[in-house]
PDB file of C-alpha atoms (C1' of nucleotides) in Angstrom:
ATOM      1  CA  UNK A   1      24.052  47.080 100.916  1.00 36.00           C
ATOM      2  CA  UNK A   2      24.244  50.831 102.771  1.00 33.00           C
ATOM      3  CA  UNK A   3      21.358  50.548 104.909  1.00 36.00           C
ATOM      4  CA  UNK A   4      22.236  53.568 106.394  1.00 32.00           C
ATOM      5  CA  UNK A   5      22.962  57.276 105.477  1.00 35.00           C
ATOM      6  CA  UNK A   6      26.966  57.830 105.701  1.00 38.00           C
ATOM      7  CA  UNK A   7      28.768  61.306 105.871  1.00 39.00           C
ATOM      8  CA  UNK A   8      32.353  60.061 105.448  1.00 45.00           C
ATOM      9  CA  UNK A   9      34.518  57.474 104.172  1.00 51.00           C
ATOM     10  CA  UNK A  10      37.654  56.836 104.961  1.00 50.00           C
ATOM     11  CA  UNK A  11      40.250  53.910 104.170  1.00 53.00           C
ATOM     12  CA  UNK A  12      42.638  53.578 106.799  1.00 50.00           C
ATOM     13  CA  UNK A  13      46.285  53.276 105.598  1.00 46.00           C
ATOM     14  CA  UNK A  14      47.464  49.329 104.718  1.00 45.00           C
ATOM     15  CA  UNK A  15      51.083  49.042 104.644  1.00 48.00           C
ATOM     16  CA  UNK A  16      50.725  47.118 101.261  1.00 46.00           C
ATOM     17  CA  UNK A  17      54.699  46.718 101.029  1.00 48.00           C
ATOM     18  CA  UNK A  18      53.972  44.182 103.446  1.00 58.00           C
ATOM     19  CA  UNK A  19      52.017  42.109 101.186  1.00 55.00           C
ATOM     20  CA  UNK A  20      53.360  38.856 100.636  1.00 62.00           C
ATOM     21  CA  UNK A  21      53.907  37.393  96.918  1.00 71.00           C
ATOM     22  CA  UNK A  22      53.644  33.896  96.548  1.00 74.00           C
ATOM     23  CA  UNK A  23      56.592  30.967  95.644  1.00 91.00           C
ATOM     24  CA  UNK A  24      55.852  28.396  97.943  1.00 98.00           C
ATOM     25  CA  UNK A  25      58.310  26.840  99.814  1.00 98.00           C
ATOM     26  CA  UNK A  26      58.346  23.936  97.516  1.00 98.00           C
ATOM     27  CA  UNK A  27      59.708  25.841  94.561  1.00 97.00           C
ATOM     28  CA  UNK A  28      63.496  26.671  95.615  1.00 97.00           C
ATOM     29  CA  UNK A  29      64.739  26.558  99.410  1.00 98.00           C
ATOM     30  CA  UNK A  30      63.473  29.901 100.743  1.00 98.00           C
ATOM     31  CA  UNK A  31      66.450  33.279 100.843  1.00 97.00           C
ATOM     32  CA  UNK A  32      66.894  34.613 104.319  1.00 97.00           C
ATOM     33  CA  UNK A  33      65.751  37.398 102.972  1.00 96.00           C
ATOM     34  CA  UNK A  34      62.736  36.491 101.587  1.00 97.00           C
ATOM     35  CA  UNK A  35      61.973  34.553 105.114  1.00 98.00           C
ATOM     36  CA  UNK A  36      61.605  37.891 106.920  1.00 97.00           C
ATOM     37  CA  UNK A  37      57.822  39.044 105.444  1.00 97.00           C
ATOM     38  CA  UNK A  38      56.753  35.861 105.327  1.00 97.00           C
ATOM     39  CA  UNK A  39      57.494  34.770 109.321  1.00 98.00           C
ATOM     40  CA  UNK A  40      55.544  38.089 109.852  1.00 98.00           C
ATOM     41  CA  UNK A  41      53.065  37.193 107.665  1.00 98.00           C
ATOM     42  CA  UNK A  42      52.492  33.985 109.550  1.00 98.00           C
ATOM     43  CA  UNK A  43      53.156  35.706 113.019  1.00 98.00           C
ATOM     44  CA  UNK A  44      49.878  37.366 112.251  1.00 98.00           C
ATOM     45  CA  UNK A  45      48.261  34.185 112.864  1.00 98.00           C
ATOM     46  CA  UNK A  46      50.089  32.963 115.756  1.00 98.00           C
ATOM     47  CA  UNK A  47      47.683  34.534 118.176  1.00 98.00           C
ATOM     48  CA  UNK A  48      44.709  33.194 118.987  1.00 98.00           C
ATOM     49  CA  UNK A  49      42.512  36.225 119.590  1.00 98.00           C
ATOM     50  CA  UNK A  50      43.307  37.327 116.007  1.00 98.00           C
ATOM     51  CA  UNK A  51      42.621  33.917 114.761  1.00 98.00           C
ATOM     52  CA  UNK A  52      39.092  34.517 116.233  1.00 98.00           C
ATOM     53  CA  UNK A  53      38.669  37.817 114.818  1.00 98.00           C
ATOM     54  CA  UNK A  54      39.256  36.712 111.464  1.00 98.00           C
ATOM     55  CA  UNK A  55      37.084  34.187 112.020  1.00 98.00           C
ATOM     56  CA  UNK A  56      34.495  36.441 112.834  1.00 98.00           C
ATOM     57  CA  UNK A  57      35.179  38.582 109.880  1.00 98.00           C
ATOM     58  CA  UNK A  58      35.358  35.674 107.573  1.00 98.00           C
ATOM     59  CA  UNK A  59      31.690  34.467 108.844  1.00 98.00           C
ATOM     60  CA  UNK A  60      30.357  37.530 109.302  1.00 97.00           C
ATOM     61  CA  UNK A  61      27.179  38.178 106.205  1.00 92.00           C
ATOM     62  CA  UNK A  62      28.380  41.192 104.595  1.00 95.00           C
ATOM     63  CA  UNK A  63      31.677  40.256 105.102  1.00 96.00           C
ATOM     64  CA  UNK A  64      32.521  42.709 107.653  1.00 97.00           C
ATOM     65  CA  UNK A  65      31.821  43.815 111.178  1.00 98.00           C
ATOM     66  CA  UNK A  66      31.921  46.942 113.119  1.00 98.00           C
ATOM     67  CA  UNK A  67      35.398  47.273 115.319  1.00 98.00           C
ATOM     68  CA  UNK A  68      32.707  47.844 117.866  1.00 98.00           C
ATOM     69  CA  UNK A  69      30.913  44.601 117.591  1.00 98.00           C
ATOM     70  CA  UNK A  70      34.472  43.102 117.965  1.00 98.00           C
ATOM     71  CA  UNK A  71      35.424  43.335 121.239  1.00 98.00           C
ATOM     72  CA  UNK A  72      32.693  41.579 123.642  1.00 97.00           C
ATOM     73  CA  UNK A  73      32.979  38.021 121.341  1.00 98.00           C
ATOM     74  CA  UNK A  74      36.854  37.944 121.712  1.00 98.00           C
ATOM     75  CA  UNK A  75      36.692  38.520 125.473  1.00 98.00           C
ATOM     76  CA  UNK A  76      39.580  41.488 125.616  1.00 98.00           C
ATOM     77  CA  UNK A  77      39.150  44.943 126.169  1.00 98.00           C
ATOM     78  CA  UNK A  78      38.750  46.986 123.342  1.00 98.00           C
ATOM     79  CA  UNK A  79      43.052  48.523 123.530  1.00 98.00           C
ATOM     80  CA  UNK A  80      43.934  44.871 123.289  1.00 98.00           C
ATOM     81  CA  UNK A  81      41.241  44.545 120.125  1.00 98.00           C
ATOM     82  CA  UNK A  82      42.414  47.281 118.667  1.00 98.00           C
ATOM     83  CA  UNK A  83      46.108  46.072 119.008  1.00 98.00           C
ATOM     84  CA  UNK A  84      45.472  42.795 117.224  1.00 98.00           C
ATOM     85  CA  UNK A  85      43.920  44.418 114.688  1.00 98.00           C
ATOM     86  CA  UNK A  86      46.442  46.687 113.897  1.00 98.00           C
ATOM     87  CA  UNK A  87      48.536  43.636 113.740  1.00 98.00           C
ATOM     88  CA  UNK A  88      46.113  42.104 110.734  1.00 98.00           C
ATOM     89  CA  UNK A  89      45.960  44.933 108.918  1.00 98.00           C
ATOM     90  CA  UNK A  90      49.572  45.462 109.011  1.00 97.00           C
ATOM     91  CA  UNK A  91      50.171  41.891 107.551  1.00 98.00           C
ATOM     92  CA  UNK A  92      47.246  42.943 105.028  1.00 97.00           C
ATOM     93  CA  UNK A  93      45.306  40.465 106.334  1.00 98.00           C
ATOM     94  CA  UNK A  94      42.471  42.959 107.171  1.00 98.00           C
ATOM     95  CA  UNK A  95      41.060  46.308 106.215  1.00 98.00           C
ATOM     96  CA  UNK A  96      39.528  48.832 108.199  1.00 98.00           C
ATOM     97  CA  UNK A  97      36.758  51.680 106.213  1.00 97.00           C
ATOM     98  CA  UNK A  98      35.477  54.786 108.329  1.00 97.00           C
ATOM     99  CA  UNK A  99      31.750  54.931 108.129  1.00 96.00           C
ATOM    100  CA  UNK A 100      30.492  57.833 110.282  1.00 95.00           C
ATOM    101  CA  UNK A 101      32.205  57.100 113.661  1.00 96.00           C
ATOM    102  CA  UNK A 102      32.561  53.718 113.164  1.00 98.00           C
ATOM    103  CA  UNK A 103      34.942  51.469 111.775  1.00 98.00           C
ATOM    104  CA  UNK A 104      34.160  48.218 109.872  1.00 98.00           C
ATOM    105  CA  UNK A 105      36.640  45.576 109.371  1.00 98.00           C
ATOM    106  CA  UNK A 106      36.682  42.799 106.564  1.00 98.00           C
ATOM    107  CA  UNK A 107      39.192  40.358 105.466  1.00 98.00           C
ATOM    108  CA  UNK A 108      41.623  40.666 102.305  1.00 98.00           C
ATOM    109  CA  UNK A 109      40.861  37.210 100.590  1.00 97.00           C
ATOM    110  CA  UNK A 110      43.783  37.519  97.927  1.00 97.00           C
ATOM    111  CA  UNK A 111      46.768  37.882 101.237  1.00 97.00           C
ATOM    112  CA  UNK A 112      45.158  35.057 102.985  1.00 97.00           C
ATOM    113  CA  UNK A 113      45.175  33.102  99.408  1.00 97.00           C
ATOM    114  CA  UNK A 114      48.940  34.277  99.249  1.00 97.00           C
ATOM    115  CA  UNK A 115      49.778  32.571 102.456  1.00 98.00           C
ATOM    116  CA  UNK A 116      48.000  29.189 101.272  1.00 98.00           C
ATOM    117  CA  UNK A 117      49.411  29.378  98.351  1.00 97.00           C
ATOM    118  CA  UNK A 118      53.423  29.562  99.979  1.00 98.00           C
ATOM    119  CA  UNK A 119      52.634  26.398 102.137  1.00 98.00           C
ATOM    120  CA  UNK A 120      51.438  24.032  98.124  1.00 97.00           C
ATOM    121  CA  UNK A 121      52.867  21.062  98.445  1.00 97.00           C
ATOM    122  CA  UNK A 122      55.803  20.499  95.097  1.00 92.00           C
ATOM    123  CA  UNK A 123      54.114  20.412  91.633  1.00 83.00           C
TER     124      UNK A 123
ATOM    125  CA  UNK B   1      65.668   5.149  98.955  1.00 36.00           C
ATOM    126  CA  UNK B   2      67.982   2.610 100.885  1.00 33.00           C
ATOM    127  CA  UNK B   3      71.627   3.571  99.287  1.00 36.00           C
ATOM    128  CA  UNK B   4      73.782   2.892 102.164  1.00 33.00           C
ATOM    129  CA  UNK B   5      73.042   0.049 104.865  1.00 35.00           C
ATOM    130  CA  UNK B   6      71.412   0.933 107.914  1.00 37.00           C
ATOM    131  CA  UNK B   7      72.187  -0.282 111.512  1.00 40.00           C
ATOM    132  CA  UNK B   8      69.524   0.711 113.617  1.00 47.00           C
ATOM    133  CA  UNK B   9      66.400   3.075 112.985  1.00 52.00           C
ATOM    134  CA  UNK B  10      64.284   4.945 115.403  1.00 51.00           C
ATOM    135  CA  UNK B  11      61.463   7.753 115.228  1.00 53.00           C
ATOM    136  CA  UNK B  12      61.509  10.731 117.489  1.00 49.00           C
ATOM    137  CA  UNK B  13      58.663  11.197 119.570  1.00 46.00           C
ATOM    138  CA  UNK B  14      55.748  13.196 117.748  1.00 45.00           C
ATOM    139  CA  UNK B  15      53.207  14.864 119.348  1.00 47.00           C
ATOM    140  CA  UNK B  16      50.390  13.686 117.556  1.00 46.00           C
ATOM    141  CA  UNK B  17      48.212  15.463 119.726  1.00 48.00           C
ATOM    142  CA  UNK B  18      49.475  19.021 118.152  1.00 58.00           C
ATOM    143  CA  UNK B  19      48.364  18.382 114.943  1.00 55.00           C
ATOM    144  CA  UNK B  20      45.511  20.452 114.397  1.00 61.00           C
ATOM    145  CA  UNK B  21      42.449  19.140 112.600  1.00 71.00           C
ATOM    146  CA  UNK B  22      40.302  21.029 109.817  1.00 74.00           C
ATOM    147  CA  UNK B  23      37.605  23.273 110.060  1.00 91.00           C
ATOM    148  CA  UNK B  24      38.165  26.347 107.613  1.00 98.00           C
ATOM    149  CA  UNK B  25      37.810  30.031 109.933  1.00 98.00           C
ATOM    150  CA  UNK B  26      35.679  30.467 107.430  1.00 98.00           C
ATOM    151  CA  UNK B  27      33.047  27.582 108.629  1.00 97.00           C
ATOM    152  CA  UNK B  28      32.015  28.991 111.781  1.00 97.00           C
ATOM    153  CA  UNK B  29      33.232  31.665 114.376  1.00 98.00           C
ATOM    154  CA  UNK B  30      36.268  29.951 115.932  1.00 98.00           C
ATOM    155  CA  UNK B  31      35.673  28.773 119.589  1.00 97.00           C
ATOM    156  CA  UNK B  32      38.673  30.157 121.835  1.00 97.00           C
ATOM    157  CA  UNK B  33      39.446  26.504 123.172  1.00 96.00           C
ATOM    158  CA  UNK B  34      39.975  25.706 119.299  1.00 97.00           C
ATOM    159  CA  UNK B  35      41.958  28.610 118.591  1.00 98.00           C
ATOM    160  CA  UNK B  36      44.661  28.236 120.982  1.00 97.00           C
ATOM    161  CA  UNK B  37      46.137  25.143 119.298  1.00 97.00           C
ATOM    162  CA  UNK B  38      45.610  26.148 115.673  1.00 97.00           C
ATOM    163  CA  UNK B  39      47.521  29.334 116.748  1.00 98.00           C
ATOM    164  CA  UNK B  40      50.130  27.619 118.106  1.00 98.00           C
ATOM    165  CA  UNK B  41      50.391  25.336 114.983  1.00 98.00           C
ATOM    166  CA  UNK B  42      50.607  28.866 112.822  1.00 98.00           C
ATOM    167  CA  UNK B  43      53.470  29.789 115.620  1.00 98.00           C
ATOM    168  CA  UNK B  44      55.431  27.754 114.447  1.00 98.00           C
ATOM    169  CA  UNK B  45      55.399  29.071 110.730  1.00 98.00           C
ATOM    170  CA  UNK B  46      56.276  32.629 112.350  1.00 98.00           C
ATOM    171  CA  UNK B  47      60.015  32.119 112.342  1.00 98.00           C
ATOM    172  CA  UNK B  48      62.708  32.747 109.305  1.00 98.00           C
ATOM    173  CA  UNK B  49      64.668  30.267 110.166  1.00 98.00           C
ATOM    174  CA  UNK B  50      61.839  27.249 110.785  1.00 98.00           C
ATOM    175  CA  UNK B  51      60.215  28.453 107.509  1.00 98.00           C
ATOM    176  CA  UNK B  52      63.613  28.316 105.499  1.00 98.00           C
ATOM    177  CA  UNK B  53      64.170  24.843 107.303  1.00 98.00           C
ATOM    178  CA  UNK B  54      60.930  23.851 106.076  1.00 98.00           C
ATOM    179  CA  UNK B  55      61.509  24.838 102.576  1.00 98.00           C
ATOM    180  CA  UNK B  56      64.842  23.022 102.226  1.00 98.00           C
ATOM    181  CA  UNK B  57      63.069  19.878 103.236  1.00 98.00           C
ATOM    182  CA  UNK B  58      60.515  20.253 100.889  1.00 98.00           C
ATOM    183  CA  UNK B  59      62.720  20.999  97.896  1.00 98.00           C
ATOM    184  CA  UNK B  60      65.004  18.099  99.187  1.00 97.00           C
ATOM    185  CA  UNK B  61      65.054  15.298  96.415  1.00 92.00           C
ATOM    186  CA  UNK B  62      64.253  12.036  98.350  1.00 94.00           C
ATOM    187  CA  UNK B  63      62.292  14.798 100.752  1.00 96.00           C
ATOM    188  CA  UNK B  64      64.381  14.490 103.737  1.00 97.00           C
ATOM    189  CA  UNK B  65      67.568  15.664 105.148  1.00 98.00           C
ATOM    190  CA  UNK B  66      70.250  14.989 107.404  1.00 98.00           C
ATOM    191  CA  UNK B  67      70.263  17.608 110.363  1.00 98.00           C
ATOM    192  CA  UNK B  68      73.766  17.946 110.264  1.00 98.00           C
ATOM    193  CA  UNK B  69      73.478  19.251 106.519  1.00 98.00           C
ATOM    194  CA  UNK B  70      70.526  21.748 107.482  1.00 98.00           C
ATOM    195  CA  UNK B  71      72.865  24.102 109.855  1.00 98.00           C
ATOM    196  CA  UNK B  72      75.030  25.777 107.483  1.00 97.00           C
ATOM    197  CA  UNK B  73      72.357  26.467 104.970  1.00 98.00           C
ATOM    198  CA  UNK B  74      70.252  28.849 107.667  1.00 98.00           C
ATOM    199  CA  UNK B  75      73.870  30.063 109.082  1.00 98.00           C
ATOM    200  CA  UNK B  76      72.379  29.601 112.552  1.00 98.00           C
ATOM    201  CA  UNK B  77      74.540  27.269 115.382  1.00 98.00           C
ATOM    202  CA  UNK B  78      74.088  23.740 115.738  1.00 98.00           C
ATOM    203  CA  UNK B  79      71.908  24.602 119.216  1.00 98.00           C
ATOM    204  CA  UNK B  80      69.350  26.672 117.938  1.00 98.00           C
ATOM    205  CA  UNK B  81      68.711  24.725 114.458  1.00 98.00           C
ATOM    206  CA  UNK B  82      67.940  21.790 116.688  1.00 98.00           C
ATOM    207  CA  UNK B  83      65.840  24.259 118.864  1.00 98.00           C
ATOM    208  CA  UNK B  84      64.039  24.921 115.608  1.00 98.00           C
ATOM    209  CA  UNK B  85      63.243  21.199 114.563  1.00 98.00           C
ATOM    210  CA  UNK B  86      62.252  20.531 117.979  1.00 98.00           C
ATOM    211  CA  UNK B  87      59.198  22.996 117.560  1.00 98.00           C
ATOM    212  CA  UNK B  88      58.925  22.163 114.073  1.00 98.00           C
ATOM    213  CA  UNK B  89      58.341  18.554 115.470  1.00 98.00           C
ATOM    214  CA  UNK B  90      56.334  19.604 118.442  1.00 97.00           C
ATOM    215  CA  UNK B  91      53.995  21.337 115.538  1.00 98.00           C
ATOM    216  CA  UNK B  92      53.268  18.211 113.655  1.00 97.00           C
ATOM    217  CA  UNK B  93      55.400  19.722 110.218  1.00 98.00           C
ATOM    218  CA  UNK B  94      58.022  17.687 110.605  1.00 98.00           C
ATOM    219  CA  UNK B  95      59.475  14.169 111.682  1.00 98.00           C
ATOM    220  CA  UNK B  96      62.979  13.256 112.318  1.00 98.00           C
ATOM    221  CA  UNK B  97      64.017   9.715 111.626  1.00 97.00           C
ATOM    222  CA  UNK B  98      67.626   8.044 113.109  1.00 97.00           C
ATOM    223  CA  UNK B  99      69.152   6.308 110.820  1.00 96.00           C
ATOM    224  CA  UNK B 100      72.629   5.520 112.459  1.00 95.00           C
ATOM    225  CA  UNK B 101      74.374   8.189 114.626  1.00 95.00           C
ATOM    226  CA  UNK B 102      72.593  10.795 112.011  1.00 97.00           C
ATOM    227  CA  UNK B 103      68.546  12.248 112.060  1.00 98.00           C
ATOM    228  CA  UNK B 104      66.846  12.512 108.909  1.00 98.00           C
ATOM    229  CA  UNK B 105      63.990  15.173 108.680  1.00 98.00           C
ATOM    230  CA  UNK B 106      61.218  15.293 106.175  1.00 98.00           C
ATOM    231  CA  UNK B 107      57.805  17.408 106.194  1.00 98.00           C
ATOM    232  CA  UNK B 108      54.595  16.006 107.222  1.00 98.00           C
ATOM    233  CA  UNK B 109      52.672  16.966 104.144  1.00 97.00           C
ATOM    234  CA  UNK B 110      49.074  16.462 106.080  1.00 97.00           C
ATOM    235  CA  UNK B 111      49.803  18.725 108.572  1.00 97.00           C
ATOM    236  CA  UNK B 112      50.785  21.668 106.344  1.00 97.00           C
ATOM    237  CA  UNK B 113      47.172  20.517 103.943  1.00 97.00           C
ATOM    238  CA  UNK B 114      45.521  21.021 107.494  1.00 97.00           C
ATOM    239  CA  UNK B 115      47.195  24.551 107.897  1.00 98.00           C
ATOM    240  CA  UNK B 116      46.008  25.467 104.541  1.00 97.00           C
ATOM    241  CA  UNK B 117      42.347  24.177 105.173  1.00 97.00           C
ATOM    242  CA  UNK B 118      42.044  26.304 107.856  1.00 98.00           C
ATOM    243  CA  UNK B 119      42.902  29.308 105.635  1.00 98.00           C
ATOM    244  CA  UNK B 120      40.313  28.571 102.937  1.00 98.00           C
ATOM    245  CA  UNK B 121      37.880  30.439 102.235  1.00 97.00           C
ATOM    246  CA  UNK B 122      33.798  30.588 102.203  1.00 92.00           C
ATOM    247  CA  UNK B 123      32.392  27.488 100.307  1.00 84.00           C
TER     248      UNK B 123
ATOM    249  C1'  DG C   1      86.787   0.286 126.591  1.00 78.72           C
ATOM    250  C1'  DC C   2      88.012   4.573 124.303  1.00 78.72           C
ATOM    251  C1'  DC C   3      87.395   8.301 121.272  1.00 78.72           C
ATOM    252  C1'  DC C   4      84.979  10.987 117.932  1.00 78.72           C
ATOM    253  C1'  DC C   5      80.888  12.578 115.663  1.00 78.72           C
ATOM    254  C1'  DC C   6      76.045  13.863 115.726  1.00 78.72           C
ATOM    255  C1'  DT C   7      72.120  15.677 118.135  1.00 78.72           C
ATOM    256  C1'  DA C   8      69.579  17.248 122.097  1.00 78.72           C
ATOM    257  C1'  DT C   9      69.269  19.803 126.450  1.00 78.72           C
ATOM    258  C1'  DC C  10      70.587  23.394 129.861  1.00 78.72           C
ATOM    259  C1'  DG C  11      71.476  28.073 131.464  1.00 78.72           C
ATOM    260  C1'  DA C  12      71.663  32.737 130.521  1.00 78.72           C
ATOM    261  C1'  DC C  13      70.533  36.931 128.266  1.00 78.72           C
ATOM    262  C1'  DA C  14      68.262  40.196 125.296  1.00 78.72           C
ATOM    263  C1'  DA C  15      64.448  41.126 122.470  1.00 78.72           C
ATOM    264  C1'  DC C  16      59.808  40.740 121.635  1.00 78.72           C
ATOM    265  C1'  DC C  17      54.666  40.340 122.754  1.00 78.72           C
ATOM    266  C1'  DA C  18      49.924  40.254 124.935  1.00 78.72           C
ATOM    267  C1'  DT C  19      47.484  42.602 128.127  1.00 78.72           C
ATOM    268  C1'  DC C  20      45.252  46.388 130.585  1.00 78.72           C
ATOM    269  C1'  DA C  21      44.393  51.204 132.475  1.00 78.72           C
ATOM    270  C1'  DA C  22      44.880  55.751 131.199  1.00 78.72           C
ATOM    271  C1'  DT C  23      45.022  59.074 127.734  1.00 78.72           C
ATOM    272  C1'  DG C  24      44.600  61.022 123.099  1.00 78.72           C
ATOM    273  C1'  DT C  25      42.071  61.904 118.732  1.00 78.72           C
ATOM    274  C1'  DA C  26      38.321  62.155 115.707  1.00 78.72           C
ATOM    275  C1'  DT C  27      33.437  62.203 114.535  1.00 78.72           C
ATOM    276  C1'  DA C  28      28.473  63.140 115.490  1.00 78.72           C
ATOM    277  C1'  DG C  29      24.832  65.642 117.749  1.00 78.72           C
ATOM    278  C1'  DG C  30      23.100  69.368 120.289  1.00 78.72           C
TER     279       DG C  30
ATOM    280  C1'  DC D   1      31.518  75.202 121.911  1.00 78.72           C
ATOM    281  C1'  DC D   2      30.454  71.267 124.597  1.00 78.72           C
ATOM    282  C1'  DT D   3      29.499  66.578 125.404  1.00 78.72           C
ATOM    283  C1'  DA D   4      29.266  61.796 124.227  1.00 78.72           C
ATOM    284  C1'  DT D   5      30.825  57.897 121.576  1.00 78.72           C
ATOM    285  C1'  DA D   6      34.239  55.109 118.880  1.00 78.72           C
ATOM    286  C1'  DC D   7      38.750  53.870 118.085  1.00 78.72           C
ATOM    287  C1'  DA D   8      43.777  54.372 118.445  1.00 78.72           C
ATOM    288  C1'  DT D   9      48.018  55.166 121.051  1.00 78.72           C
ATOM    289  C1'  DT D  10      50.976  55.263 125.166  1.00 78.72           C
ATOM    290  C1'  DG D  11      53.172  53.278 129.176  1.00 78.72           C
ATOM    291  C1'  DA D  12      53.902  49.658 132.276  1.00 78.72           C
ATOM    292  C1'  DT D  13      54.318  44.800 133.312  1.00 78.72           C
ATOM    293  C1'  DG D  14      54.761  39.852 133.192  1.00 78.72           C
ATOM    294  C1'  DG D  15      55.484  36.147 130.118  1.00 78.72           C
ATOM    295  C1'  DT D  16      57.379  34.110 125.982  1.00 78.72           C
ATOM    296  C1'  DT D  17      61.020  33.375 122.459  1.00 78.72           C
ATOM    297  C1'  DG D  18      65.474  33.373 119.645  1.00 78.72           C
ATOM    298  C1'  DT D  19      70.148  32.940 120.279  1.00 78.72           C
ATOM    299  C1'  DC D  20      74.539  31.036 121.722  1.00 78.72           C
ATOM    300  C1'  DG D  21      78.157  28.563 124.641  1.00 78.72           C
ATOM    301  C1'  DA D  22      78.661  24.710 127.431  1.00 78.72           C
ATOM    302  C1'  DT D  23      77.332  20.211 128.411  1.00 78.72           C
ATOM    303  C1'  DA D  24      75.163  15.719 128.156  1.00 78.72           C
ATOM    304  C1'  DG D  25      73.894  11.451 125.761  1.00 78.72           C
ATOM    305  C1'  DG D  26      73.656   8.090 122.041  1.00 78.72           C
ATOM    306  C1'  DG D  27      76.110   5.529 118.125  1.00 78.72           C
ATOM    307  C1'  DG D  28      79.732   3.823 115.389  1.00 78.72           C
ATOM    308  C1'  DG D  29      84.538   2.576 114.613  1.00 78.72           C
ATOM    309  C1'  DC D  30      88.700   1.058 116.370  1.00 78.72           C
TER     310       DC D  30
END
DNA sequence: GCCCCCTATCGACAACCATCAATGTATAGG
DNA sequence: CCTATACATTGATGGTTGTCGATAGGGGGC
């Protein structure tokens, strides 16, 4: 990989606190508490436009995709784009690198692998 | 099962057509027709309350429970915990069985293996 | 038939969300 | 410094959603 010369690298900030950790729902009935990350978690994929951009992402080779190269397959303008992803990386769902001017997006495999894991079926 | 005689027994309508069917994001770029479903099917997962009522059913022993004994566990009235089982029905997670004047909820185990397919990732 | 319990539905209200146009911010190139 | 490009943020707007009180409807017991 780097097929190209980059100047600058930048991770963008990932609110990690919002990282969800794993009993699934099977193990004990779920604290209110505990509820509240999760539904957000989950409320990440309750849109369907962010559905398709991680679909993208997760089929893209490489593994990621320019922000750039985001916004004509999802049919939204690129504020709207932009939005949703801000709404997968805050559930950690995504992560955004600076390279040069542009910004390439690739999934988090272990949070998605968290949120399988909640919905297991009992022992 | 069976520990107290039973009168009359009915199942709520489903809608069958909600349940969302398999391929991973992972498989192939998500068409938006597809995604609207799934995301509504992940909607329903987005909510405290459903999620709590979801993991007292599934750490239930017997793996269902009466709705009258699932409103003071999520401290929510009587209207809106219905409001919740109604969408966690119209979702496909759940069915509610009469038995007598009460409703007996349990999950619908495929459904939630379907949500989890969907999350998999790259053979 | 009457009454009580259980569950769903209705109506209302506040909070939240997806969307876009306009604007702001940063980086690259001259 | 100036301009162009890439991405994020702001503000406004219409639609959706969570919540509860009040009400309706279905069953069982008497």
């Amino acid at each position: 990989m780097g097929s190209g010369r980059v100047t600058s690298v930048t991770t963008l900030p990932l609110l990690s606190d919002a990282v969800v950790c794993c009993p699934p729902l099977s193990s004990a009935p779920l604290p209110a508490d505990a509820a509240v990350p999760l539904a957000q978690a989950f409320s990440a994929l309750s849109d369907p436009v962010r559905l398709r951009l991680l679909s993208l992402l997760m089929t893209a080779d490489g593994g990621e995709i320019c922000a750039c190269d985001l916004v004509e397959p999802v049919g939204r303008s690129q504020p709207t784009v932009s939005h949703h992803l801000k709404a997968l990386r805050d559930a950690g769902l995504v992560i955004g690198t600076r390279r040069g001017s542009n910004i390439w997006y690739a999934v988090v495999p272990e949070q998605l692998a968290a949120l399988r894991a909640v919905l297991a079926p009992a022992g």
